[in-house]
Short mmCIF file of C-alpha atoms in Angstrom, two decimals:
data_model
loop_
_atom_site.label_atom_id
_atom_site.label_comp_id
_atom_site.label_asym_id
_atom_site.label_seq_id
_atom_site.Cartn_x
_atom_site.Cartn_y
_atom_site.Cartn_z
CA UNK A 1 77.80 31.68 -108.58
CA UNK A 2 79.47 28.31 -108.29
CA UNK A 3 81.61 27.61 -105.26
CA UNK A 4 83.96 24.61 -105.19
CA UNK A 5 84.03 23.68 -101.51
CA UNK A 6 86.86 21.13 -101.67
CA UNK A 7 89.10 21.86 -104.61
CA UNK A 8 89.34 25.61 -104.08
CA UNK A 9 87.88 26.52 -107.47
CA UNK A 10 85.16 29.11 -107.71
CA UNK A 11 83.56 31.39 -110.24
CA UNK A 12 82.74 34.88 -109.03
CA UNK A 13 82.48 37.69 -111.56
CA UNK A 14 83.59 41.05 -110.24
CA UNK A 15 80.83 42.59 -112.35
CA UNK A 16 78.17 41.36 -109.92
CA UNK A 17 76.44 44.25 -108.16
CA UNK A 18 76.41 44.37 -104.37
CA UNK A 19 72.89 44.97 -103.06
CA UNK A 20 73.67 47.58 -100.40
CA UNK A 21 70.02 48.03 -99.41
CA UNK A 22 69.68 44.30 -98.76
CA UNK A 23 72.90 44.28 -96.72
CA UNK A 24 71.59 47.14 -94.60
CA UNK A 25 68.24 45.47 -94.08
CA UNK A 26 69.92 42.44 -92.46
CA UNK A 27 72.41 44.49 -90.43
CA UNK A 28 70.73 46.05 -87.40
CA UNK A 29 73.81 48.11 -86.56
CA UNK A 30 73.31 50.39 -89.56
CA UNK A 31 70.23 51.98 -87.94
CA UNK A 32 70.88 55.40 -86.46
CA UNK A 33 74.65 55.50 -87.07
CA UNK A 34 77.12 55.88 -89.91
CA UNK A 35 79.55 53.03 -89.27
CA UNK A 36 83.02 53.25 -90.86
CA UNK A 37 85.06 50.86 -88.70
CA UNK A 38 84.97 47.53 -90.55
CA UNK A 39 88.77 47.34 -90.19
CA UNK A 40 88.24 47.34 -86.42
CA UNK A 41 85.14 45.19 -86.14
CA UNK A 42 82.66 44.91 -88.99
CA UNK A 43 78.96 44.99 -88.18
CA UNK A 44 77.64 41.44 -87.89
CA UNK A 45 74.52 40.50 -89.79
CA UNK A 46 71.30 39.45 -88.09
CA UNK A 47 72.01 35.88 -89.26
CA UNK A 48 75.38 35.80 -87.52
CA UNK A 49 73.85 37.05 -84.29
CA UNK A 50 71.02 34.54 -84.46
CA UNK A 51 73.45 31.62 -84.96
CA UNK A 52 75.49 32.62 -81.89
CA UNK A 53 72.51 33.22 -79.63
CA UNK A 54 70.70 30.06 -80.75
CA UNK A 55 73.66 27.89 -79.83
CA UNK A 56 74.14 29.59 -76.46
CA UNK A 57 70.49 28.88 -75.72
CA UNK A 58 71.04 25.26 -76.69
CA UNK A 59 74.04 25.07 -74.36
CA UNK A 60 71.87 26.46 -71.60
CA UNK A 61 69.28 23.74 -72.13
CA UNK A 62 71.38 20.61 -72.77
CA UNK A 63 74.97 21.48 -71.77
CA UNK A 64 78.02 22.64 -73.66
CA UNK A 65 79.40 19.24 -74.77
CA UNK A 66 75.99 17.93 -75.81
CA UNK A 67 75.20 21.09 -77.80
CA UNK A 68 78.60 20.86 -79.51
CA UNK A 69 77.93 17.26 -80.49
CA UNK A 70 74.63 18.27 -82.01
CA UNK A 71 76.33 21.05 -83.99
CA UNK A 72 79.28 18.93 -85.19
CA UNK A 73 78.27 18.98 -88.86
CA UNK A 74 77.76 22.74 -88.79
CA UNK A 75 81.17 23.25 -87.15
CA UNK A 76 82.78 21.05 -89.81
CA UNK A 77 81.14 23.22 -92.45
CA UNK A 78 83.02 26.25 -91.09
CA UNK A 79 86.29 24.70 -92.28
CA UNK A 80 84.74 23.96 -95.67
CA UNK A 81 83.46 27.51 -96.11
CA UNK A 82 86.78 29.04 -95.02
CA UNK A 83 88.59 26.80 -97.49
CA UNK A 84 86.24 27.82 -100.29
CA UNK A 85 86.78 31.51 -99.56
CA UNK A 86 90.56 31.16 -99.66
CA UNK A 87 90.88 28.62 -102.47
CA UNK A 88 92.20 25.97 -100.09
CA UNK A 89 91.12 22.57 -98.79
CA UNK A 90 89.25 22.05 -95.55
CA UNK A 91 92.12 20.08 -93.97
CA UNK A 92 94.40 23.10 -94.53
CA UNK A 93 92.25 25.30 -92.25
CA UNK A 94 92.67 25.77 -88.50
CA UNK A 95 90.37 27.83 -86.29
CA UNK A 96 91.54 30.17 -83.52
CA UNK A 97 90.14 32.78 -81.17
CA UNK A 98 92.04 35.55 -82.97
CA UNK A 99 94.51 36.21 -85.75
CA UNK A 100 97.18 36.94 -83.12
CA UNK A 101 96.69 33.46 -81.64
CA UNK A 102 96.89 32.01 -85.13
CA UNK A 103 100.15 33.79 -85.92
CA UNK A 104 101.60 32.77 -82.58
CA UNK A 105 100.62 29.16 -83.20
CA UNK A 106 102.21 29.13 -86.64
CA UNK A 107 105.48 30.72 -85.49
CA UNK A 108 105.66 28.54 -82.38
CA UNK A 109 105.28 25.46 -84.58
CA UNK A 110 108.09 26.62 -86.86
CA UNK A 111 110.43 26.56 -83.82
CA UNK A 112 112.83 29.20 -84.99
CA UNK A 113 115.96 29.75 -82.96
CA UNK A 114 119.53 30.98 -83.02
CA UNK A 115 120.83 31.22 -86.57
CA UNK A 116 117.36 31.46 -88.15
CA UNK A 117 116.00 34.58 -89.84
CA UNK A 118 112.64 36.35 -89.99
CA UNK A 119 112.13 39.09 -92.57
CA UNK A 120 109.24 41.53 -92.07
CA UNK A 121 107.76 44.63 -93.75
CA UNK A 122 107.37 48.03 -92.16
CA UNK A 123 103.61 47.54 -92.42
CA UNK A 124 103.65 44.93 -89.61
CA UNK A 125 101.00 45.30 -86.92
CA UNK A 126 102.08 45.92 -83.33
CA UNK A 127 101.19 42.43 -82.05
CA UNK A 128 103.21 40.65 -84.72
CA UNK A 129 106.06 43.19 -84.60
CA UNK A 130 106.42 42.75 -80.84
CA UNK A 131 106.34 38.98 -81.26
CA UNK A 132 109.19 39.17 -83.78
CA UNK A 133 111.14 41.58 -81.60
CA UNK A 134 110.74 39.19 -78.66
CA UNK A 135 112.03 36.31 -80.79
CA UNK A 136 115.04 38.45 -81.67
CA UNK A 137 115.70 39.35 -78.04
CA UNK A 138 115.00 36.03 -76.34
CA UNK A 139 115.56 33.36 -79.01
CA UNK A 140 118.45 34.91 -80.93
CA UNK A 141 116.44 34.91 -84.15
CA UNK A 142 117.80 37.42 -86.67
CA UNK A 143 115.14 40.00 -87.58
CA UNK A 144 115.36 42.01 -90.81
CA UNK A 145 112.86 44.82 -91.42
CA UNK A 146 112.65 45.66 -95.12
CA UNK A 147 112.23 49.31 -96.16
CA UNK A 148 109.49 50.58 -98.44
CA UNK A 149 109.84 51.61 -102.06
CA UNK A 150 108.44 54.80 -103.58
CA UNK A 151 104.92 53.35 -103.64
CA UNK A 152 104.95 52.77 -99.90
CA UNK A 153 104.99 48.98 -100.27
CA UNK A 154 107.77 46.59 -99.31
CA UNK A 155 110.82 47.12 -101.53
CA UNK A 156 111.00 43.84 -103.45
CA UNK A 157 114.59 44.33 -104.60
CA UNK A 158 115.75 44.76 -101.01
CA UNK A 159 113.60 41.79 -100.00
CA UNK A 160 115.24 39.59 -102.63
CA UNK A 161 118.70 40.49 -101.36
CA UNK A 162 117.65 39.96 -97.76
CA UNK A 163 116.20 36.50 -98.42
CA UNK A 164 119.14 35.45 -100.58
CA UNK A 165 121.62 36.51 -97.91
CA UNK A 166 119.75 35.20 -94.88
CA UNK A 167 121.07 32.40 -92.69
CA UNK A 168 119.42 29.34 -91.22
CA UNK A 169 115.75 28.72 -91.77
CA UNK A 170 114.16 31.81 -93.29
CA UNK A 171 110.58 33.01 -92.83
CA UNK A 172 109.08 36.06 -94.51
CA UNK A 173 106.43 37.49 -92.17
CA UNK A 174 104.35 39.23 -94.83
CA UNK A 175 101.42 41.61 -94.44
CA UNK A 176 98.66 41.99 -96.99
CA UNK A 177 96.91 45.15 -95.74
CA UNK A 178 98.18 46.90 -92.58
CA UNK A 179 96.22 48.46 -89.75
CA UNK A 180 97.74 51.90 -90.33
CA UNK A 181 96.81 52.67 -93.95
CA UNK A 182 95.04 51.46 -97.07
CA UNK A 183 98.26 49.99 -98.43
CA UNK A 184 98.04 46.66 -100.27
CA UNK A 185 101.34 44.78 -100.18
CA UNK A 186 102.32 42.63 -103.22
CA UNK A 187 102.07 39.35 -101.36
CA UNK A 188 102.17 37.14 -104.46
CA UNK A 189 105.48 38.70 -105.49
CA UNK A 190 106.74 38.43 -101.91
CA UNK A 191 105.88 34.73 -101.83
CA UNK A 192 107.53 34.17 -105.21
CA UNK A 193 110.78 35.67 -103.95
CA UNK A 194 110.68 33.53 -100.81
CA UNK A 195 109.93 30.41 -102.84
CA UNK A 196 112.92 30.99 -105.14
CA UNK A 197 115.23 30.91 -102.14
CA UNK A 198 113.57 28.10 -100.18
CA UNK A 199 112.04 30.40 -97.54
CA UNK A 200 108.61 30.17 -95.94
CA UNK A 201 105.99 32.92 -96.33
CA UNK A 202 103.46 33.55 -93.54
CA UNK A 203 100.85 36.18 -94.47
CA UNK A 204 98.99 38.37 -92.00
CA UNK A 205 95.72 38.90 -93.88
CA UNK A 206 93.83 40.28 -90.92
CA UNK A 207 92.76 43.44 -92.72
CA UNK A 208 92.21 41.93 -96.15
CA UNK A 209 90.17 38.71 -95.99
CA UNK A 210 86.57 39.74 -96.51
CA UNK A 211 87.40 42.87 -98.49
CA UNK A 212 89.99 41.59 -101.01
CA UNK A 213 89.58 38.38 -102.98
CA UNK A 214 92.44 36.07 -101.95
CA UNK A 215 93.35 32.73 -103.51
CA UNK A 216 96.13 31.11 -101.49
CA UNK A 217 97.06 28.90 -104.43
CA UNK A 218 97.69 31.95 -106.60
CA UNK A 219 99.51 33.75 -103.78
CA UNK A 220 101.55 30.57 -103.19
CA UNK A 221 102.12 31.26 -99.49
CA UNK A 222 102.83 28.63 -96.86
CA UNK A 223 100.47 30.05 -94.26
CA UNK A 224 97.89 32.82 -94.04
CA UNK A 225 96.11 34.05 -90.93
CA UNK A 226 93.09 36.28 -90.51
CA UNK A 227 90.48 37.32 -87.99
CA UNK A 228 86.73 36.81 -88.07
CA UNK A 229 85.65 40.13 -86.64
CA UNK A 230 86.77 42.62 -89.29
CA UNK A 231 85.82 42.49 -92.97
CA UNK A 232 84.46 38.94 -92.61
CA UNK A 233 81.83 40.40 -90.24
CA UNK A 234 82.03 37.45 -87.87
CA UNK A 235 81.89 37.51 -84.06
CA UNK A 236 84.78 38.76 -81.96
CA UNK A 237 86.88 35.96 -80.57
CA UNK A 238 87.20 34.13 -83.89
CA UNK A 239 90.06 33.70 -86.34
CA UNK A 240 91.37 31.19 -88.83
CA UNK A 241 94.55 30.12 -90.57
CA UNK A 242 95.48 28.39 -93.78
CA UNK A 243 98.52 26.10 -93.68
CA UNK A 244 99.72 24.54 -96.89
CA UNK A 245 99.83 20.76 -96.69
CA UNK A 246 103.25 19.62 -95.54
CA UNK A 247 104.33 22.99 -94.14
CA UNK A 248 104.68 21.60 -90.62
CA UNK A 249 105.79 18.13 -91.64
CA UNK A 250 108.49 16.96 -89.27
CA UNK A 251 107.93 19.93 -86.94
CA UNK A 252 104.59 19.37 -85.25
CA UNK A 253 102.85 21.72 -82.89
CA UNK A 254 105.10 23.43 -80.35
CA UNK A 255 102.53 22.78 -77.61
CA UNK A 256 100.46 19.72 -78.65
CA UNK A 257 96.90 19.61 -77.33
CA UNK A 258 94.23 16.93 -77.18
CA UNK A 259 92.56 18.69 -80.13
CA UNK A 260 95.44 17.97 -82.52
CA UNK A 261 97.32 15.10 -80.89
CA UNK A 262 96.70 11.61 -79.47
CA UNK A 263 98.65 10.44 -76.41
CA UNK A 264 99.60 6.92 -77.43
CA UNK A 265 101.99 5.77 -74.72
CA UNK A 266 103.96 6.69 -71.61
CA UNK A 267 105.99 9.30 -73.48
CA UNK A 268 104.64 9.06 -77.02
CA UNK A 269 102.02 10.89 -79.00
CA UNK A 270 100.93 11.26 -82.60
CA UNK A 271 99.94 14.48 -84.35
CA UNK A 272 96.91 15.21 -86.48
CA UNK A 273 98.20 15.49 -90.03
CA UNK A 274 95.97 18.50 -90.82
CA UNK A 275 96.22 22.18 -89.94
CA UNK A 276 94.08 21.45 -86.89
CA UNK A 277 97.16 20.19 -85.06
CA UNK A 278 97.65 23.86 -84.09
CA UNK A 279 94.24 24.16 -82.45
CA UNK A 280 93.37 23.72 -78.80
CA UNK A 281 90.36 21.81 -77.54
CA UNK A 282 88.50 24.62 -75.82
CA UNK A 283 86.68 27.21 -77.93
CA UNK A 284 83.45 29.11 -78.21
CA UNK A 285 81.34 26.82 -80.40
CA UNK A 286 78.68 29.52 -80.62
CA UNK A 287 81.18 32.02 -81.98
CA UNK A 288 82.49 29.52 -84.52
CA UNK A 289 78.97 28.86 -85.73
CA UNK A 290 78.51 32.61 -86.14
CA UNK A 291 81.77 32.73 -88.10
CA UNK A 292 80.40 29.99 -90.33
CA UNK A 293 77.38 32.11 -91.17
CA UNK A 294 79.60 35.11 -91.89
CA UNK A 295 81.77 33.00 -94.21
CA UNK A 296 78.76 31.73 -96.11
CA UNK A 297 77.42 35.25 -96.47
CA UNK A 298 80.80 36.41 -97.81
CA UNK A 299 80.75 33.58 -100.35
CA UNK A 300 77.18 34.42 -101.36
CA UNK A 301 78.07 38.07 -101.94
CA UNK A 302 81.04 37.00 -104.04
CA UNK A 303 84.66 37.76 -103.03
CA UNK A 304 85.56 39.40 -106.36
CA UNK A 305 82.37 41.46 -106.45
CA UNK A 306 82.92 42.55 -102.84
CA UNK A 307 86.48 43.60 -103.59
CA UNK A 308 85.44 45.62 -106.64
CA UNK A 309 82.73 47.37 -104.64
CA UNK A 310 84.86 48.16 -101.60
CA UNK A 311 87.98 49.25 -103.50
CA UNK A 312 85.82 51.67 -105.52
CA UNK A 313 84.19 52.96 -102.35
CA UNK A 314 87.56 53.46 -100.66
CA UNK A 315 88.89 55.31 -103.71
CA UNK A 316 85.84 57.55 -103.76
CA UNK A 317 86.21 58.47 -100.07
CA UNK A 318 89.97 58.97 -100.39
CA UNK A 319 89.60 61.35 -103.33
CA UNK A 320 86.83 63.35 -101.62
CA UNK A 321 88.77 63.72 -98.36
CA UNK A 322 91.77 65.04 -100.28
CA UNK A 323 89.62 67.96 -101.47
CA UNK A 324 88.74 69.14 -97.94
CA UNK A 325 90.76 72.07 -96.61
CA UNK A 326 92.89 71.10 -93.63
CA UNK A 327 92.65 67.36 -94.35
CA UNK A 328 95.61 65.32 -95.57
CA UNK A 329 95.18 61.78 -96.81
CA UNK A 330 97.85 59.65 -95.16
CA UNK A 331 97.65 56.56 -97.38
CA UNK A 332 100.74 55.77 -99.45
CA UNK A 333 100.37 55.58 -103.25
CA UNK A 334 99.93 51.78 -103.29
CA UNK A 335 96.60 51.86 -101.47
CA UNK A 336 93.83 50.27 -103.53
CA UNK A 337 91.72 49.11 -100.58
CA UNK A 338 88.66 50.11 -98.59
CA UNK A 339 90.79 51.40 -95.71
CA UNK A 340 91.38 55.17 -95.81
CA UNK A 341 93.58 57.09 -93.38
CA UNK A 342 93.92 60.84 -92.95
CA UNK A 343 94.90 63.64 -90.59
CA UNK A 344 93.26 66.95 -89.75
CA UNK A 345 95.43 70.01 -89.20
CA UNK A 346 95.62 71.02 -85.55
CA UNK A 347 94.05 67.86 -84.12
CA UNK A 348 95.38 64.46 -83.10
CA UNK A 349 93.59 61.42 -84.46
CA UNK A 350 91.67 60.62 -81.29
CA UNK A 351 90.25 64.14 -81.14
CA UNK A 352 88.99 63.83 -84.71
CA UNK A 353 87.45 60.43 -84.09
CA UNK A 354 85.76 61.68 -80.91
CA UNK A 355 84.28 64.68 -82.68
CA UNK A 356 83.00 62.50 -85.50
CA UNK A 357 81.37 60.18 -82.98
CA UNK A 358 79.29 63.06 -81.62
CA UNK A 359 77.89 63.26 -85.15
CA UNK A 360 77.05 59.52 -85.04
CA UNK A 361 79.98 58.72 -87.34
CA UNK A 362 82.11 55.80 -86.24
CA UNK A 363 85.81 55.88 -87.16
CA UNK A 364 88.95 55.04 -85.20
CA UNK A 365 92.28 56.68 -84.44
CA UNK A 366 95.39 54.56 -85.01
CA UNK A 367 98.33 55.73 -82.86
CA UNK A 368 101.97 55.34 -83.86
CA UNK A 369 102.33 52.84 -81.00
CA UNK A 370 100.30 50.39 -83.12
CA UNK A 371 102.58 50.77 -86.14
CA UNK A 372 105.98 52.17 -85.15
CA UNK A 373 107.72 50.79 -88.24
CA UNK A 374 105.18 52.63 -90.38
CA UNK A 375 103.59 55.67 -88.69
CA UNK A 376 106.58 56.22 -86.42
CA UNK A 377 108.96 56.20 -89.37
CA UNK A 378 106.72 58.61 -91.27
CA UNK A 379 106.59 60.97 -88.31
CA UNK A 380 102.83 60.59 -87.81
CA UNK A 381 101.77 60.41 -84.15
CA UNK A 382 98.37 59.09 -85.24
CA UNK A 383 95.96 58.87 -88.15
CA UNK A 384 92.20 58.67 -88.43
CA UNK A 385 91.05 55.48 -90.14
CA UNK A 386 87.71 54.97 -91.87
CA UNK A 387 86.80 51.63 -93.39
CA UNK A 388 83.44 51.11 -95.11
CA UNK A 389 81.74 47.85 -95.94
CA UNK A 390 78.91 46.63 -98.13
CA UNK A 391 76.31 48.05 -95.73
CA UNK A 392 77.45 51.69 -96.20
CA UNK A 393 75.28 53.67 -98.59
CA UNK A 394 75.60 57.04 -100.29
CA UNK A 395 74.02 58.84 -97.34
CA UNK A 396 76.65 57.37 -95.02
CA UNK A 397 79.41 58.67 -97.29
CA UNK A 398 77.81 62.12 -97.53
CA UNK A 399 77.49 62.39 -93.75
CA UNK A 400 81.09 61.23 -93.28
CA UNK A 401 82.53 63.79 -95.71
CA UNK A 402 80.38 66.59 -94.31
CA UNK A 403 81.40 65.63 -90.79
CA UNK A 404 85.12 65.64 -91.56
CA UNK A 405 84.77 69.01 -93.29
CA UNK A 406 83.00 70.45 -90.23
CA UNK A 407 85.68 69.09 -87.86
CA UNK A 408 88.43 70.54 -90.05
CA UNK A 409 86.67 73.93 -90.07
CA UNK A 410 86.29 73.87 -86.28
CA UNK A 411 90.01 73.08 -85.92
CA UNK A 412 90.89 76.23 -87.90
CA UNK A 413 88.59 78.47 -85.82
#
C-alpha cells in the first residue's frame, strides 16, 4: 500500500484481507473477554501501550520538557499520519484531548452570535447538542434541527431549504455516524448543499474515523473532528481535528494560547497560520505518541479494507440479532456501519448490558439522555450498542449472539 503523507493521496484496495488473528495477537485485551465496545473505547494494541509507557518512563528519568524535546520528531509525525488518514495536509491538523474539546475550539473560533445560524441533524451527540443549545440560549444563535427522511438520515431537501433561508453566518454541524445507532449520514451531500449556499460544514466524525474510510477532500467539509479512543484504538485523552486551509482566516482563535500565538507587543499578537492555532500548550505527550502509533497501525491495515471488513461484520451481526425472538434491531435503514443497536423485550438497555457482562461480553447501553433528538424522538428510553473491530473473530460473534439469545429467553421467563 502506498500512503501519500503530504498530498493526501493514497492507494488502499478494499479487497485487502484483514488479518484478524494477527490483530488479536497484538491486542492483549482480547484474552478472556468478548469485547464489542469499540464505539466507546477500542482496545489499544500492545504497540500503543508500549509507546505511552516508554515516554512516561522517559519523563520520569529526564523530566517532561526534556522528554518532549527528544520526542519532537515523533510528535510531528502524528500530524503527518493523521493527515494521511484523512486525505489532508499536516498543517490542517490540530490535536486535542478529546473530540468535544476539538468541536468547542472550532465553534469558539467561528465566533457565532446574534443573527447567525447553526443547522444540526437529529443524530447529534449530547455534548454537541448541549453546546448548540447553550449557544442558542446565551448567544442568541438561531438553531435549526433538521428532521430525518424515511431512511433515518438527515432529510437533504429540508436541509437545503434551511440553509438557503438561514440568516447571518451559517454553519452546518454535521454528524457522520452517531452514538445512538449504526446510521451513516450523507456528509458529502450535506457539505455540497452547504457549499452551494456559502455555509460552513463542521463534521463530528467521532464514531466513524477508524472504521469508515474518510477523505476530507472528497467530503469537501471545512472542519472535521474525531477522537483517538474509539475506532482509531488510541489512548483516552486524545483527539484531532482537520481544518481546511483558510477556514479561520480573519477570525483567529477565540482564546489564543502560547501554542498557536506569539505575543509581539504590549497589546499585539500574531496567530499561527495553521490549524494548530486552536491548540493549547499543555498536553499529554505520551498519549499523543500512543495516538501516533494507532494512526500508523490504521494506515497499515488500510482504511478502505478496514471499512469493508467492519461494515460486513456489522451487517452480519445486525441480521443475526434480528432473527432472535424478543430482540428488535433499533438501527434505522441507512445504517451500513459496524455499530449495531438493539432492544430486548422486557429489559432496559443497562440490564441487558449488565447481563451480557456476566458472560464476559462487553457492550454498552446508550440512554435517551445521550441522544434526545434521536432516541427521545423515537420513543426509545435506551438501546444496547455493540461495536466490533478488527480484533473480533468468529468465536466472539458466536458468543455474543448466543448471549443475547439467552438474555432474551431469561426476560421472557
